[in-house]
PDB file of C-alpha atoms in Angstrom:
ATOM      1  CA  UNK W   1     197.837  66.772 -75.298  1.00  0.00           C
ATOM      2  CA  UNK W   2     201.309  65.551 -74.445  1.00  0.00           C
ATOM      3  CA  UNK W   3     203.725  64.243 -77.096  1.00  0.00           C
ATOM      4  CA  UNK W   4     206.427  61.672 -76.440  1.00  0.00           C
ATOM      5  CA  UNK W   5     209.289  61.000 -78.860  1.00  0.00           C
ATOM      6  CA  UNK W   6     211.426  57.858 -78.800  1.00  0.00           C
ATOM      7  CA  UNK W   7     214.836  57.737 -80.517  1.00  0.00           C
ATOM      8  CA  UNK W   8     216.393  54.365 -81.369  1.00  0.00           C
ATOM      9  CA  UNK W   9     220.063  53.508 -81.403  1.00  0.00           C
ATOM     10  CA  UNK W  10     222.036  53.258 -84.626  1.00  0.00           C
ATOM     11  CA  UNK W  11     225.574  54.670 -84.184  1.00  0.00           C
ATOM     12  CA  UNK W  12     226.264  57.105 -87.073  1.00  0.00           C
ATOM     13  CA  UNK W  13     222.741  56.550 -88.351  1.00  0.00           C
ATOM     14  CA  UNK W  14     221.666  58.356 -85.196  1.00  0.00           C
ATOM     15  CA  UNK W  15     222.428  61.623 -86.997  1.00  0.00           C
ATOM     16  CA  UNK W  16     219.170  60.947 -88.866  1.00  0.00           C
ATOM     17  CA  UNK W  17     217.356  61.620 -85.589  1.00  0.00           C
ATOM     18  CA  UNK W  18     218.661  65.166 -85.632  1.00  0.00           C
ATOM     19  CA  UNK W  19     217.362  65.574 -89.191  1.00  0.00           C
ATOM     20  CA  UNK W  20     213.999  64.191 -88.105  1.00  0.00           C
ATOM     21  CA  UNK W  21     213.961  66.518 -85.128  1.00  0.00           C
ATOM     22  CA  UNK W  22     214.743  69.533 -87.308  1.00  0.00           C
ATOM     23  CA  UNK W  23     211.850  68.701 -89.657  1.00  0.00           C
ATOM     24  CA  UNK W  24     209.461  68.237 -86.729  1.00  0.00           C
ATOM     25  CA  UNK W  25     210.566  71.561 -85.261  1.00  0.00           C
ATOM     26  CA  UNK W  26     209.819  73.244 -88.595  1.00  0.00           C
ATOM     27  CA  UNK W  27     206.350  71.676 -88.572  1.00  0.00           C
ATOM     28  CA  UNK W  28     205.672  72.998 -85.091  1.00  0.00           C
ATOM     29  CA  UNK W  29     205.746  69.562 -83.444  1.00  0.00           C
ATOM     30  CA  UNK W  30     207.714  69.540 -80.208  1.00  0.00           C
ATOM     31  CA  UNK W  31     207.998  66.779 -77.608  1.00  0.00           C
ATOM     32  CA  UNK W  32     206.943  67.059 -73.999  1.00  0.00           C
ATOM     33  CA  UNK W  33     208.721  63.838 -73.007  1.00  0.00           C
ATOM     34  CA  UNK W  34     211.679  62.053 -74.596  1.00  0.00           C
ATOM     35  CA  UNK W  35     213.127  58.552 -74.412  1.00  0.00           C
ATOM     36  CA  UNK W  36     216.259  57.373 -76.179  1.00  0.00           C
ATOM     37  CA  UNK W  37     218.751  54.557 -76.340  1.00  0.00           C
ATOM     38  CA  UNK W  38     222.391  54.480 -77.475  1.00  0.00           C
ATOM     39  CA  UNK W  39     222.853  57.165 -80.166  1.00  0.00           C
ATOM     40  CA  UNK W  40     219.225  58.085 -79.501  1.00  0.00           C
ATOM     41  CA  UNK W  41     220.100  58.776 -75.870  1.00  0.00           C
ATOM     42  CA  UNK W  42     222.635  61.386 -76.981  1.00  0.00           C
ATOM     43  CA  UNK W  43     220.170  62.983 -79.396  1.00  0.00           C
ATOM     44  CA  UNK W  44     217.496  62.803 -76.714  1.00  0.00           C
ATOM     45  CA  UNK W  45     219.705  64.665 -74.258  1.00  0.00           C
ATOM     46  CA  UNK W  46     220.288  67.499 -76.717  1.00  0.00           C
ATOM     47  CA  UNK W  47     216.577  67.597 -77.553  1.00  0.00           C
ATOM     48  CA  UNK W  48     215.683  67.625 -73.855  1.00  0.00           C
ATOM     49  CA  UNK W  49     218.058  70.563 -73.467  1.00  0.00           C
ATOM     50  CA  UNK W  50     215.911  72.325 -76.115  1.00  0.00           C
ATOM     51  CA  UNK W  51     218.884  72.810 -78.397  1.00  0.00           C
ATOM     52  CA  UNK W  52     217.984  73.337 -82.046  1.00  0.00           C
ATOM     53  CA  UNK W  53     218.648  70.199 -84.093  1.00  0.00           C
ATOM     54  CA  UNK W  54     220.946  71.900 -86.604  1.00  0.00           C
ATOM     55  CA  UNK W  55     222.949  73.468 -83.776  1.00  0.00           C
ATOM     56  CA  UNK W  56     223.325  70.097 -82.076  1.00  0.00           C
ATOM     57  CA  UNK W  57     224.553  68.545 -85.312  1.00  0.00           C
ATOM     58  CA  UNK W  58     227.107  71.314 -85.852  1.00  0.00           C
ATOM     59  CA  UNK W  59     228.326  71.047 -82.264  1.00  0.00           C
ATOM     60  CA  UNK W  60     228.897  67.288 -82.498  1.00  0.00           C
ATOM     61  CA  UNK W  61     230.652  67.562 -85.855  1.00  0.00           C
ATOM     62  CA  UNK W  62     232.900  70.456 -84.762  1.00  0.00           C
ATOM     63  CA  UNK W  63     233.902  68.548 -81.653  1.00  0.00           C
ATOM     64  CA  UNK W  64     235.673  65.908 -83.776  1.00  0.00           C
ATOM     65  CA  UNK W  65     233.984  63.340 -81.542  1.00  0.00           C
ATOM     66  CA  UNK W  66     235.893  60.471 -83.182  1.00  0.00           C
ATOM     67  CA  UNK W  67     239.081  61.622 -81.472  1.00  0.00           C
ATOM     68  CA  UNK W  68     237.407  61.262 -78.078  1.00  0.00           C
ATOM     69  CA  UNK W  69     237.274  57.487 -78.323  1.00  0.00           C
ATOM     70  CA  UNK W  70     240.131  55.977 -76.337  1.00  0.00           C
ATOM     71  CA  UNK W  71     241.578  52.512 -76.909  1.00  0.00           C
ATOM     72  CA  UNK W  72     240.832  50.270 -73.950  1.00  0.00           C
ATOM     73  CA  UNK W  73     243.136  47.324 -74.720  1.00  0.00           C
ATOM     74  CA  UNK W  74     241.154  45.083 -72.399  1.00  0.00           C
ATOM     75  CA  UNK W  75     239.262  41.841 -72.768  1.00  0.00           C
ATOM     76  CA  UNK W  76     235.985  43.763 -72.275  1.00  0.00           C
ATOM     77  CA  UNK W  77     236.100  45.986 -75.362  1.00  0.00           C
ATOM     78  CA  UNK W  78     238.317  47.770 -77.860  1.00  0.00           C
ATOM     79  CA  UNK W  79     237.279  51.303 -76.916  1.00  0.00           C
ATOM     80  CA  UNK W  80     236.459  53.305 -73.811  1.00  0.00           C
ATOM     81  CA  UNK W  81     234.080  56.254 -73.679  1.00  0.00           C
ATOM     82  CA  UNK W  82     235.811  58.246 -70.924  1.00  0.00           C
ATOM     83  CA  UNK W  83     236.749  61.161 -73.170  1.00  0.00           C
ATOM     84  CA  UNK W  84     233.281  61.225 -74.728  1.00  0.00           C
ATOM     85  CA  UNK W  85     232.027  61.909 -71.206  1.00  0.00           C
ATOM     86  CA  UNK W  86     234.464  64.827 -71.011  1.00  0.00           C
ATOM     87  CA  UNK W  87     232.991  66.142 -74.260  1.00  0.00           C
ATOM     88  CA  UNK W  88     229.406  65.888 -73.037  1.00  0.00           C
ATOM     89  CA  UNK W  89     230.314  67.656 -69.796  1.00  0.00           C
ATOM     90  CA  UNK W  90     231.067  70.759 -71.859  1.00  0.00           C
ATOM     91  CA  UNK W  91     227.724  70.846 -73.653  1.00  0.00           C
ATOM     92  CA  UNK W  92     225.074  69.068 -71.584  1.00  0.00           C
ATOM     93  CA  UNK W  93     223.693  69.475 -68.060  1.00  0.00           C
ATOM     94  CA  UNK W  94     225.140  67.071 -65.525  1.00  0.00           C
ATOM     95  CA  UNK W  95     221.812  65.833 -64.118  1.00  0.00           C
ATOM     96  CA  UNK W  96     218.439  64.813 -65.531  1.00  0.00           C
ATOM     97  CA  UNK W  97     216.797  67.431 -63.338  1.00  0.00           C
ATOM     98  CA  UNK W  98     218.665  70.243 -65.108  1.00  0.00           C
ATOM     99  CA  UNK W  99     217.198  69.339 -68.508  1.00  0.00           C
ATOM    100  CA  UNK W 100     214.370  71.466 -69.886  1.00  0.00           C
ATOM    101  CA  UNK W 101     212.277  68.357 -70.693  1.00  0.00           C
ATOM    102  CA  UNK W 102     211.907  64.954 -68.991  1.00  0.00           C
ATOM    103  CA  UNK W 103     214.273  62.357 -70.476  1.00  0.00           C
ATOM    104  CA  UNK W 104     214.595  58.607 -70.003  1.00  0.00           C
ATOM    105  CA  UNK W 105     217.514  56.486 -71.238  1.00  0.00           C
ATOM    106  CA  UNK W 106     217.923  52.747 -70.949  1.00  0.00           C
ATOM    107  CA  UNK W 107     220.836  50.362 -70.621  1.00  0.00           C
ATOM    108  CA  UNK W 108     221.213  46.604 -70.230  1.00  0.00           C
ATOM    109  CA  UNK W 109     222.530  44.965 -67.056  1.00  0.00           C
ATOM    110  CA  UNK W 110     225.094  42.502 -68.395  1.00  0.00           C
ATOM    111  CA  UNK W 111     224.939  40.335 -65.252  1.00  0.00           C
ATOM    112  CA  UNK W 112     221.184  39.988 -64.719  1.00  0.00           C
ATOM    113  CA  UNK W 113     220.046  40.480 -68.305  1.00  0.00           C
ATOM    114  CA  UNK W 114     217.520  43.093 -67.187  1.00  0.00           C
ATOM    115  CA  UNK W 115     216.693  46.498 -68.594  1.00  0.00           C
ATOM    116  CA  UNK W 116     217.718  49.490 -66.507  1.00  0.00           C
ATOM    117  CA  UNK W 117     215.987  52.858 -67.006  1.00  0.00           C
ATOM    118  CA  UNK W 118     217.428  56.183 -65.870  1.00  0.00           C
ATOM    119  CA  UNK W 119     215.461  59.425 -65.525  1.00  0.00           C
ATOM    120  CA  UNK W 120     216.905  61.152 -62.460  1.00  0.00           C
ATOM    121  CA  UNK W 121     220.260  61.886 -60.870  1.00  0.00           C
ATOM    122  CA  UNK W 122     223.547  62.051 -62.834  1.00  0.00           C
ATOM    123  CA  UNK W 123     222.963  62.265 -66.588  1.00  0.00           C
ATOM    124  CA  UNK W 124     226.217  61.543 -68.390  1.00  0.00           C
ATOM    125  CA  UNK W 125     227.151  58.074 -67.122  1.00  0.00           C
ATOM    126  CA  UNK W 126     223.736  56.610 -67.992  1.00  0.00           C
ATOM    127  CA  UNK W 127     224.038  58.012 -71.523  1.00  0.00           C
ATOM    128  CA  UNK W 128     227.463  56.406 -71.873  1.00  0.00           C
ATOM    129  CA  UNK W 129     226.126  53.095 -70.563  1.00  0.00           C
ATOM    130  CA  UNK W 130     223.270  53.257 -73.039  1.00  0.00           C
ATOM    131  CA  UNK W 131     225.830  53.614 -75.869  1.00  0.00           C
ATOM    132  CA  UNK W 132     228.120  50.707 -74.936  1.00  0.00           C
ATOM    133  CA  UNK W 133     227.786  48.451 -77.953  1.00  0.00           C
ATOM    134  CA  UNK W 134     228.936  45.028 -76.707  1.00  0.00           C
ATOM    135  CA  UNK W 135     232.338  43.903 -77.888  1.00  0.00           C
ATOM    136  CA  UNK W 136     233.189  47.393 -79.147  1.00  0.00           C
ATOM    137  CA  UNK W 137     233.020  49.539 -76.015  1.00  0.00           C
ATOM    138  CA  UNK W 138     234.064  48.624 -72.516  1.00  0.00           C
ATOM    139  CA  UNK W 139     230.996  48.320 -70.205  1.00  0.00           C
ATOM    140  CA  UNK W 140     230.144  51.156 -67.811  1.00  0.00           C
ATOM    141  CA  UNK W 141     229.683  50.565 -64.085  1.00  0.00           C
ATOM    142  CA  UNK W 142     226.844  52.419 -62.297  1.00  0.00           C
ATOM    143  CA  UNK W 143     225.630  51.509 -58.804  1.00  0.00           C
ATOM    144  CA  UNK W 144     227.545  48.210 -58.925  1.00  0.00           C
ATOM    145  CA  UNK W 145     225.825  47.262 -62.181  1.00  0.00           C
ATOM    146  CA  UNK W 146     227.856  46.384 -65.273  1.00  0.00           C
ATOM    147  CA  UNK W 147     225.956  48.059 -68.097  1.00  0.00           C
ATOM    148  CA  UNK W 148     225.996  47.830 -71.895  1.00  0.00           C
ATOM    149  CA  UNK W 149     223.931  49.190 -74.792  1.00  0.00           C
ATOM    150  CA  UNK W 150     220.227  49.363 -73.934  1.00  0.00           C
ATOM    151  CA  UNK W 151     219.366  48.517 -77.529  1.00  0.00           C
ATOM    152  CA  UNK W 152     220.407  44.905 -76.947  1.00  0.00           C
ATOM    153  CA  UNK W 153     217.042  44.426 -75.220  1.00  0.00           C
ATOM    154  CA  UNK W 154     215.007  47.440 -76.284  1.00  0.00           C
ATOM    155  CA  UNK W 155     215.640  49.612 -79.343  1.00  0.00           C
ATOM    156  CA  UNK W 156     212.371  51.544 -78.991  1.00  0.00           C
ATOM    157  CA  UNK W 157     211.960  52.266 -75.267  1.00  0.00           C
ATOM    158  CA  UNK W 158     208.492  53.824 -75.211  1.00  0.00           C
ATOM    159  CA  UNK W 159     207.538  52.245 -71.871  1.00  0.00           C
ATOM    160  CA  UNK W 160     208.639  55.172 -69.621  1.00  0.00           C
ATOM    161  CA  UNK W 161     206.466  57.566 -71.662  1.00  0.00           C
ATOM    162  CA  UNK W 162     203.203  55.615 -71.778  1.00  0.00           C
ATOM    163  CA  UNK W 163     201.789  56.980 -68.542  1.00  0.00           C
ATOM    164  CA  UNK W 164     202.570  60.586 -69.462  1.00  0.00           C
ATOM    165  CA  UNK W 165     201.839  60.954 -73.179  1.00  0.00           C
ATOM    166  CA  UNK W 166     198.727  61.013 -75.349  1.00  0.00           C
ATOM    167  CA  UNK W 167     200.699  60.722 -78.606  1.00  0.00           C
ATOM    168  CA  UNK W 168     203.870  58.730 -79.267  1.00  0.00           C
ATOM    169  CA  UNK W 169     206.262  59.317 -82.166  1.00  0.00           C
ATOM    170  CA  UNK W 170     208.822  56.597 -82.850  1.00  0.00           C
ATOM    171  CA  UNK W 171     212.074  57.402 -84.671  1.00  0.00           C
ATOM    172  CA  UNK W 172     213.853  54.263 -85.856  1.00  0.00           C
ATOM    173  CA  UNK W 173     217.049  54.520 -87.921  1.00  0.00           C
ATOM    174  CA  UNK W 174     217.842  50.846 -88.567  1.00  0.00           C
ATOM    175  CA  UNK W 175     215.677  49.672 -91.462  1.00  0.00           C
ATOM    176  CA  UNK W 176     216.617  46.230 -92.711  1.00  0.00           C
ATOM    177  CA  UNK W 177     216.774  45.620 -96.448  1.00  0.00           C
ATOM    178  CA  UNK W 178     218.580  43.334 -98.866  1.00  0.00           C
ATOM    179  CA  UNK W 179     222.343  43.763 -99.034  1.00  0.00           C
ATOM    180  CA  UNK W 180     223.909  44.647-102.365  1.00  0.00           C
ATOM    181  CA  UNK W 181     226.810  42.241-101.797  1.00  0.00           C
ATOM    182  CA  UNK W 182     227.556  39.243 -99.533  1.00  0.00           C
ATOM    183  CA  UNK W 183     229.042  39.739 -96.066  1.00  0.00           C
ATOM    184  CA  UNK W 184     232.719  38.804 -96.019  1.00  0.00           C
ATOM    185  CA  UNK W 185     233.988  39.360 -92.454  1.00  0.00           C
ATOM    186  CA  UNK W 186     233.288  37.926 -89.023  1.00  0.00           C
ATOM    187  CA  UNK W 187     232.688  41.422 -87.620  1.00  0.00           C
ATOM    188  CA  UNK W 188     230.147  42.182 -90.341  1.00  0.00           C
ATOM    189  CA  UNK W 189     228.346  38.881 -89.692  1.00  0.00           C
ATOM    190  CA  UNK W 190     228.101  39.673 -85.972  1.00  0.00           C
ATOM    191  CA  UNK W 191     226.874  43.240 -86.527  1.00  0.00           C
ATOM    192  CA  UNK W 192     224.343  42.235 -89.193  1.00  0.00           C
ATOM    193  CA  UNK W 193     222.972  39.496 -86.932  1.00  0.00           C
ATOM    194  CA  UNK W 194     222.637  41.890 -84.019  1.00  0.00           C
ATOM    195  CA  UNK W 195     220.823  44.518 -86.065  1.00  0.00           C
ATOM    196  CA  UNK W 196     218.508  41.943 -87.642  1.00  0.00           C
ATOM    197  CA  UNK W 197     217.427  40.772 -84.193  1.00  0.00           C
ATOM    198  CA  UNK W 198     216.963  44.310 -82.867  1.00  0.00           C
ATOM    199  CA  UNK W 199     215.098  45.483 -85.978  1.00  0.00           C
ATOM    200  CA  UNK W 200     212.619  42.614 -85.743  1.00  0.00           C
ATOM    201  CA  UNK W 201     211.891  43.465 -82.117  1.00  0.00           C
ATOM    202  CA  UNK W 202     211.514  47.153 -83.005  1.00  0.00           C
ATOM    203  CA  UNK W 203     208.989  46.451 -85.751  1.00  0.00           C
ATOM    204  CA  UNK W 204     206.966  44.359 -83.333  1.00  0.00           C
ATOM    205  CA  UNK W 205     206.683  47.519 -81.225  1.00  0.00           C
ATOM    206  CA  UNK W 206     206.016  49.886 -84.124  1.00  0.00           C
ATOM    207  CA  UNK W 207     202.238  49.493 -83.851  1.00  0.00           C
ATOM    208  CA  UNK W 208     202.367  51.099 -80.427  1.00  0.00           C
ATOM    209  CA  UNK W 209     203.308  54.453 -81.986  1.00  0.00           C
ATOM    210  CA  UNK W 210     200.896  56.954 -83.484  1.00  0.00           C
ATOM    211  CA  UNK W 211     203.599  57.893 -86.009  1.00  0.00           C
ATOM    212  CA  UNK W 212     206.589  55.679 -86.814  1.00  0.00           C
ATOM    213  CA  UNK W 213     209.412  57.399 -88.723  1.00  0.00           C
ATOM    214  CA  UNK W 214     211.899  55.012 -90.335  1.00  0.00           C
ATOM    215  CA  UNK W 215     213.722  56.429 -93.396  1.00  0.00           C
ATOM    216  CA  UNK W 216     214.325  53.412 -95.690  1.00  0.00           C
ATOM    217  CA  UNK W 217     217.383  54.973 -97.360  1.00  0.00           C
ATOM    218  CA  UNK W 218     219.296  54.629 -94.082  1.00  0.00           C
ATOM    219  CA  UNK W 219     219.867  50.962 -94.907  1.00  0.00           C
ATOM    220  CA  UNK W 220     222.447  52.181 -97.442  1.00  0.00           C
ATOM    221  CA  UNK W 221     224.685  53.699 -94.744  1.00  0.00           C
ATOM    222  CA  UNK W 222     227.224  51.800 -92.662  1.00  0.00           C
ATOM    223  CA  UNK W 223     226.529  52.460 -88.995  1.00  0.00           C
ATOM    224  CA  UNK W 224     230.216  53.318 -88.429  1.00  0.00           C
ATOM    225  CA  UNK W 225     230.816  55.512 -91.494  1.00  0.00           C
ATOM    226  CA  UNK W 226     231.448  58.843 -89.771  1.00  0.00           C
ATOM    227  CA  UNK W 227     232.161  60.571 -93.089  1.00  0.00           C
ATOM    228  CA  UNK W 228     228.509  60.277 -94.083  1.00  0.00           C
ATOM    229  CA  UNK W 229     226.976  62.003 -91.051  1.00  0.00           C
ATOM    230  CA  UNK W 230     225.664  65.003 -93.042  1.00  0.00           C
ATOM    231  CA  UNK W 231     224.104  62.687 -95.645  1.00  0.00           C
ATOM    232  CA  UNK W 232     222.461  60.686 -92.870  1.00  0.00           C
ATOM    233  CA  UNK W 233     221.139  63.903 -91.288  1.00  0.00           C
ATOM    234  CA  UNK W 234     219.683  64.949 -94.661  1.00  0.00           C
ATOM    235  CA  UNK W 235     217.960  61.581 -95.194  1.00  0.00           C
ATOM    236  CA  UNK W 236     216.178  61.892 -91.845  1.00  0.00           C
ATOM    237  CA  UNK W 237     215.178  65.485 -92.554  1.00  0.00           C
ATOM    238  CA  UNK W 238     213.859  64.899 -96.079  1.00  0.00           C
ATOM    239  CA  UNK W 239     211.989  61.700 -95.236  1.00  0.00           C
ATOM    240  CA  UNK W 240     210.194  63.376 -92.327  1.00  0.00           C
ATOM    241  CA  UNK W 241     209.028  66.165 -94.637  1.00  0.00           C
ATOM    242  CA  UNK W 242     207.745  63.479 -97.013  1.00  0.00           C
ATOM    243  CA  UNK W 243     205.565  62.293 -94.116  1.00  0.00           C
ATOM    244  CA  UNK W 244     203.975  65.760 -93.874  1.00  0.00           C
ATOM    245  CA  UNK W 245     200.383  64.547 -94.567  1.00  0.00           C
ATOM    246  CA  UNK W 246     200.544  62.027 -91.738  1.00  0.00           C
ATOM    247  CA  UNK W 247     202.192  64.527 -89.422  1.00  0.00           C
ATOM    248  CA  UNK W 248     199.618  67.182 -90.347  1.00  0.00           C
ATOM    249  CA  UNK W 249     196.914  64.854 -89.018  1.00  0.00           C
ATOM    250  CA  UNK W 250     198.914  64.715 -85.805  1.00  0.00           C
ATOM    251  CA  UNK W 251     198.959  68.516 -85.621  1.00  0.00           C
ATOM    252  CA  UNK W 252     195.189  68.537 -86.067  1.00  0.00           C
ATOM    253  CA  UNK W 253     194.889  66.226 -83.085  1.00  0.00           C
ATOM    254  CA  UNK W 254     197.013  68.581 -81.042  1.00  0.00           C
ATOM    255  CA  UNK W 255     194.760  71.530 -81.831  1.00  0.00           C
ATOM    256  CA  UNK W 256     191.827  69.960 -80.020  1.00  0.00           C
TER     257      UNK W 256
END
């Protein structure tokens, strides 16, 4: 039986995916196909390279990835991802075909409003496009398409895996809960509104997955708080181990 894993977006919360992946690896559950969006596209690429989750976390942290974000000073976004591409070139294959496992990443065509899926050809530009949170990062151009974060339309892109997988595991790192204090800035209002809309759409899709992993404690972490990446990793890891009974049933299915 073939297993597909889908990783949502979530900026710094995406480190939880690596914790989830580490726990699954310890349980002997490994994907055959992977799909990811935004931060999940980056995690998906490392997973599709068959890099151990802890090693991927250490690599990203040691890279001081925050310094690779370059100010754009344009009307299209505050930051550019050019130097992040340079970073990925050092540690990831340059094409989808070079990955050890099949990977799909999705972006949003800003002009047509359509989803765009990538699973062949150059790898790094599609990952960058998938990560382009609107208003924060400058859009990425691929094949004359102006692309932004795929999570705007689809935070749980399971569709490319349906025809190939018997079991689907969904990893969602944007639970929505009550805020401890009122929102006090325009930026916070915009981001909260965006995540509320995306979370609702994701939960509509959650029933499509055989196992849906969504650590509730992640709601306590700001999606841009880079100082909490290890804590976020730990939350994903510990919550997945708490789901051991449900995941053990999945392992029993795989043994048939």
